[in-house]
PDB file of C-alpha atoms in Angstrom:
ATOM      1  CA  MET T 328      65.391  50.672  30.686  1.00  0.00           C
ATOM      2  CA  LYS T 329      68.410  51.419  32.880  1.00  0.00           C
ATOM      3  CA  ILE T 330      70.117  48.263  34.095  1.00  0.00           C
ATOM      4  CA  ALA T 331      72.923  48.022  36.643  1.00  0.00           C
ATOM      5  CA  ILE T 332      75.225  45.027  36.244  1.00  0.00           C
ATOM      6  CA  GLY T 333      77.990  43.566  38.368  1.00  0.00           C
ATOM      7  CA  ALA T 334      80.146  40.483  38.434  1.00  0.00           C
ATOM      8  CA  ASP T 335      82.961  38.966  40.410  1.00  0.00           C
ATOM      9  CA  HIS T 336      86.129  37.370  39.032  1.00  0.00           C
ATOM     10  CA  ALA T 337      84.224  34.206  38.092  1.00  0.00           C
ATOM     11  CA  GLY T 338      81.562  36.078  36.149  1.00  0.00           C
ATOM     12  CA  TYR T 339      83.218  39.053  34.492  1.00  0.00           C
ATOM     13  CA  ARG T 340      83.745  37.314  31.125  1.00  0.00           C
ATOM     14  CA  LEU T 341      80.029  36.640  30.770  1.00  0.00           C
ATOM     15  CA  LYS T 342      79.310  40.206  31.935  1.00  0.00           C
ATOM     16  CA  ASP T 343      81.534  41.467  29.131  1.00  0.00           C
ATOM     17  CA  VAL T 344      79.275  39.611  26.668  1.00  0.00           C
ATOM     18  CA  ILE T 345      76.039  40.723  28.331  1.00  0.00           C
ATOM     19  CA  VAL T 346      76.780  44.474  28.493  1.00  0.00           C
ATOM     20  CA  PRO T 347      76.921  44.979  24.702  1.00  0.00           C
ATOM     21  CA  PHE T 348      73.948  42.616  24.298  1.00  0.00           C
ATOM     22  CA  LEU T 349      71.876  44.819  26.624  1.00  0.00           C
ATOM     23  CA  GLN T 350      72.994  47.922  24.750  1.00  0.00           C
ATOM     24  CA  GLU T 351      72.006  46.327  21.433  1.00  0.00           C
ATOM     25  CA  LEU T 352      68.547  45.755  22.921  1.00  0.00           C
ATOM     26  CA  GLY T 353      68.391  49.504  23.571  1.00  0.00           C
ATOM     27  CA  HIS T 354      69.002  49.529  27.315  1.00  0.00           C
ATOM     28  CA  GLU T 355      71.243  51.917  29.232  1.00  0.00           C
ATOM     29  CA  VAL T 356      73.796  49.925  31.239  1.00  0.00           C
ATOM     30  CA  GLU T 357      75.775  50.881  34.314  1.00  0.00           C
ATOM     31  CA  ASP T 358      78.674  48.429  34.646  1.00  0.00           C
ATOM     32  CA  LEU T 359      79.828  48.271  38.255  1.00  0.00           C
ATOM     33  CA  GLY T 360      82.654  45.768  37.666  1.00  0.00           C
ATOM     34  CA  CYS T 361      84.646  43.695  38.257  1.00  0.00           C
ATOM     35  CA  ASN T 362      86.814  43.538  35.172  1.00  0.00           C
ATOM     36  CA  CYS T 363      89.510  40.988  36.043  1.00  0.00           C
ATOM     37  CA  ASP T 364      90.083  37.389  37.025  1.00  0.00           C
ATOM     38  CA  GLN T 365      91.840  38.244  40.288  1.00  0.00           C
ATOM     39  CA  SER T 366      89.880  36.990  43.278  1.00  0.00           C
ATOM     40  CA  VAL T 367      87.354  39.512  44.636  1.00  0.00           C
ATOM     41  CA  ASP T 368      84.444  39.227  47.065  1.00  0.00           C
ATOM     42  CA  TYR T 369      81.037  38.932  45.385  1.00  0.00           C
ATOM     43  CA  PRO T 370      79.172  41.070  47.985  1.00  0.00           C
ATOM     44  CA  ASP T 371      81.376  44.014  46.992  1.00  0.00           C
ATOM     45  CA  TYR T 372      79.697  43.909  43.564  1.00  0.00           C
ATOM     46  CA  ALA T 373      76.227  42.610  44.463  1.00  0.00           C
ATOM     47  CA  ILE T 374      75.447  45.316  47.000  1.00  0.00           C
ATOM     48  CA  PRO T 375      76.184  48.359  44.791  1.00  0.00           C
ATOM     49  CA  VAL T 376      73.962  46.913  42.054  1.00  0.00           C
ATOM     50  CA  ALA T 377      71.182  46.204  44.578  1.00  0.00           C
ATOM     51  CA  ASP T 378      71.591  49.712  45.970  1.00  0.00           C
ATOM     52  CA  ARG T 379      71.050  51.227  42.506  1.00  0.00           C
ATOM     53  CA  VAL T 380      67.844  49.225  42.124  1.00  0.00           C
ATOM     54  CA  THR T 381      66.441  50.094  45.559  1.00  0.00           C
ATOM     55  CA  ARG T 382      67.253  53.783  45.102  1.00  0.00           C
ATOM     56  CA  GLY T 383      65.624  53.789  41.667  1.00  0.00           C
ATOM     57  CA  THR T 384      68.719  54.883  39.737  1.00  0.00           C
ATOM     58  CA  ALA T 385      68.439  51.549  37.905  1.00  0.00           C
ATOM     59  CA  GLU T 386      65.183  49.798  37.078  1.00  0.00           C
ATOM     60  CA  ARG T 387      66.698  46.324  37.171  1.00  0.00           C
ATOM     61  CA  GLY T 388      69.950  44.661  38.192  1.00  0.00           C
ATOM     62  CA  ILE T 389      71.908  41.721  36.840  1.00  0.00           C
ATOM     63  CA  LEU T 390      74.599  39.872  38.796  1.00  0.00           C
ATOM     64  CA  ILE T 391      77.017  37.224  37.587  1.00  0.00           C
ATOM     65  CA  CYS T 392      79.422  35.021  39.516  1.00  0.00           C
ATOM     66  CA  GLY T 393      80.563  31.438  39.032  1.00  0.00           C
ATOM     67  CA  THR T 394      77.225  29.903  40.041  1.00  0.00           C
ATOM     68  CA  GLY T 395      75.069  32.957  40.747  1.00  0.00           C
ATOM     69  CA  ILE T 396      74.388  31.617  44.238  1.00  0.00           C
ATOM     70  CA  GLY T 397      76.577  33.969  46.260  1.00  0.00           C
ATOM     71  CA  MET T 398      75.436  37.010  44.318  1.00  0.00           C
ATOM     72  CA  SER T 399      71.756  36.162  44.799  1.00  0.00           C
ATOM     73  CA  ILE T 400      72.215  35.565  48.526  1.00  0.00           C
ATOM     74  CA  ALA T 401      74.012  38.884  48.986  1.00  0.00           C
ATOM     75  CA  ALA T 402      71.530  40.876  46.887  1.00  0.00           C
ATOM     76  CA  ASN T 403      68.546  39.454  48.723  1.00  0.00           C
ATOM     77  CA  LYS T 404      69.881  40.857  52.003  1.00  0.00           C
ATOM     78  CA  VAL T 405      69.059  44.351  50.710  1.00  0.00           C
ATOM     79  CA  PRO T 406      65.512  45.440  51.605  1.00  0.00           C
ATOM     80  CA  GLY T 407      63.393  45.849  48.494  1.00  0.00           C
ATOM     81  CA  ILE T 408      65.367  43.403  46.377  1.00  0.00           C
ATOM     82  CA  ARG T 409      63.828  40.299  44.886  1.00  0.00           C
ATOM     83  CA  CYS T 410      66.741  38.617  43.138  1.00  0.00           C
ATOM     84  CA  ALA T 411      66.223  35.288  41.396  1.00  0.00           C
ATOM     85  CA  LEU T 412      68.948  32.837  40.488  1.00  0.00           C
ATOM     86  CA  VAL T 413      67.988  31.619  37.023  1.00  0.00           C
ATOM     87  CA  HIS T 414      69.611  29.116  34.685  1.00  0.00           C
ATOM     88  CA  ASP T 415      66.685  28.191  32.399  1.00  0.00           C
ATOM     89  CA  LEU T 416      64.159  29.958  30.205  1.00  0.00           C
ATOM     90  CA  PHE T 417      61.033  28.798  32.048  1.00  0.00           C
ATOM     91  CA  SER T 418      62.293  30.195  35.368  1.00  0.00           C
ATOM     92  CA  ALA T 419      63.268  33.481  33.714  1.00  0.00           C
ATOM     93  CA  LYS T 420      59.663  34.000  32.657  1.00  0.00           C
ATOM     94  CA  ALA T 421      58.070  32.659  35.836  1.00  0.00           C
ATOM     95  CA  THR T 422      60.185  34.770  38.177  1.00  0.00           C
ATOM     96  CA  ARG T 423      58.961  37.937  36.497  1.00  0.00           C
ATOM     97  CA  GLU T 424      55.321  36.852  36.077  1.00  0.00           C
ATOM     98  CA  HIS T 425      54.908  35.419  39.574  1.00  0.00           C
ATOM     99  CA  ASN T 426      57.532  37.093  41.774  1.00  0.00           C
ATOM    100  CA  ASP T 427      58.049  40.525  40.180  1.00  0.00           C
ATOM    101  CA  THR T 428      61.809  40.127  40.527  1.00  0.00           C
ATOM    102  CA  ASN T 429      63.902  43.240  40.088  1.00  0.00           C
ATOM    103  CA  MET T 430      67.270  41.501  39.968  1.00  0.00           C
ATOM    104  CA  LEU T 431      68.608  38.465  38.155  1.00  0.00           C
ATOM    105  CA  ALA T 432      71.597  36.318  39.110  1.00  0.00           C
ATOM    106  CA  LEU T 433      73.409  34.055  36.660  1.00  0.00           C
ATOM    107  CA  GLY T 434      76.300  31.619  36.905  1.00  0.00           C
ATOM    108  CA  GLU T 435      78.999  31.888  34.256  1.00  0.00           C
ATOM    109  CA  ARG T 436      80.109  28.328  35.061  1.00  0.00           C
ATOM    110  CA  VAL T 437      76.525  27.080  34.657  1.00  0.00           C
ATOM    111  CA  VAL T 438      75.161  28.748  31.511  1.00  0.00           C
ATOM    112  CA  GLY T 439      76.845  29.752  28.294  1.00  0.00           C
ATOM    113  CA  PRO T 440      76.535  33.167  26.675  1.00  0.00           C
ATOM    114  CA  GLY T 441      73.720  32.181  24.304  1.00  0.00           C
ATOM    115  CA  VAL T 442      71.491  30.761  27.015  1.00  0.00           C
ATOM    116  CA  ALA T 443      72.330  33.705  29.298  1.00  0.00           C
ATOM    117  CA  GLN T 444      71.259  36.154  26.603  1.00  0.00           C
ATOM    118  CA  GLU T 445      67.940  34.360  26.095  1.00  0.00           C
ATOM    119  CA  ILE T 446      67.328  34.227  29.855  1.00  0.00           C
ATOM    120  CA  ILE T 447      67.971  37.963  30.091  1.00  0.00           C
ATOM    121  CA  ARG T 448      65.826  38.772  27.067  1.00  0.00           C
ATOM    122  CA  ILE T 449      62.879  36.823  28.479  1.00  0.00           C
ATOM    123  CA  TRP T 450      63.383  38.258  31.977  1.00  0.00           C
ATOM    124  CA  LEU T 451      63.457  41.835  30.677  1.00  0.00           C
ATOM    125  CA  GLU T 452      60.472  41.409  28.342  1.00  0.00           C
ATOM    126  CA  THR T 453      58.167  39.559  30.740  1.00  0.00           C
ATOM    127  CA  PRO T 454      55.862  41.774  32.815  1.00  0.00           C
ATOM    128  CA  PHE T 455      54.620  40.988  36.316  1.00  0.00           C
ATOM    129  CA  SER T 456      51.247  39.278  35.931  1.00  0.00           C
ATOM    130  CA  GLU T 457      49.518  41.569  38.471  1.00  0.00           C
ATOM    131  CA  GLY T 458      47.362  38.548  39.290  1.00  0.00           C
ATOM    132  CA  GLU T 459      45.693  38.802  42.676  1.00  0.00           C
ATOM    133  CA  ARG T 460      47.402  35.717  44.094  1.00  0.00           C
ATOM    134  CA  HIS T 461      50.839  36.856  42.897  1.00  0.00           C
ATOM    135  CA  VAL T 462      50.390  40.392  44.211  1.00  0.00           C
ATOM    136  CA  GLY T 463      49.315  38.946  47.556  1.00  0.00           C
ATOM    137  CA  ARG T 464      52.371  36.696  47.741  1.00  0.00           C
ATOM    138  CA  VAL T 465      54.800  39.454  46.800  1.00  0.00           C
ATOM    139  CA  ASN T 466      53.168  41.661  49.433  1.00  0.00           C
ATOM    140  CA  LYS T 467      53.632  38.904  52.037  1.00  0.00           C
ATOM    141  CA  VAL T 468      57.331  38.786  51.155  1.00  0.00           C
ATOM    142  CA  LYS T 469      57.525  42.564  51.573  1.00  0.00           C
ATOM    143  CA  GLU T 470      55.805  42.283  54.974  1.00  0.00           C
ATOM    144  CA  LEU T 471      58.288  39.611  56.066  1.00  0.00           C
ATOM    145  CA  GLU T 472      61.126  41.806  54.926  1.00  0.00           C
ATOM    146  CA  ASN T 473      59.799  44.654  57.066  1.00  0.00           C
ATOM    147  CA  GLN T 474      59.235  42.336  60.034  1.00  0.00           C
ATOM    148  CA  PHE T 475      62.730  40.877  59.997  1.00  0.00           C
ATOM    149  CA  SER T 476      64.725  43.918  58.885  1.00  0.00           C
ATOM    150  CA  LEU T 477      67.189  45.271  61.376  1.00  0.00           C
ATOM    151  CA  HIS T 478      66.324  48.780  62.448  1.00  0.00           C
ATOM    152  CA  PRO T 479      69.135  51.171  63.434  1.00  0.00           C
TER     153      PRO T 479
END
């Protein structure tokens, strides 16, 4: 699977642990930065990752900032993105099974590297359930996205 990943200054250290972990799992990774602890703006990293996912040049996206909150908010502004902020194993599985998420946000200040790796492993390995109720709900979200999207 091709995975795009991005982080801000508060998440780049965890990103630097996650990239080789993803490669060890056999995934192709596109690292879109950042690579320093100097203050940067999280949307500048969230949006390029989300763009890769919506264009299909990456199958999934992972974002990391201090809490994961800002990254998830920014990513979810992009039509076609379903980004979940996850800090536990149960949610990692449920967000794939029930919500068919295509992006994951993590907080470096919230989870350590070991838990982050397990969250990612579960999230990548869990398929969408394709259950009728879940498909219907995801479709409703897509309809809302279309209804409220700004048109040029």
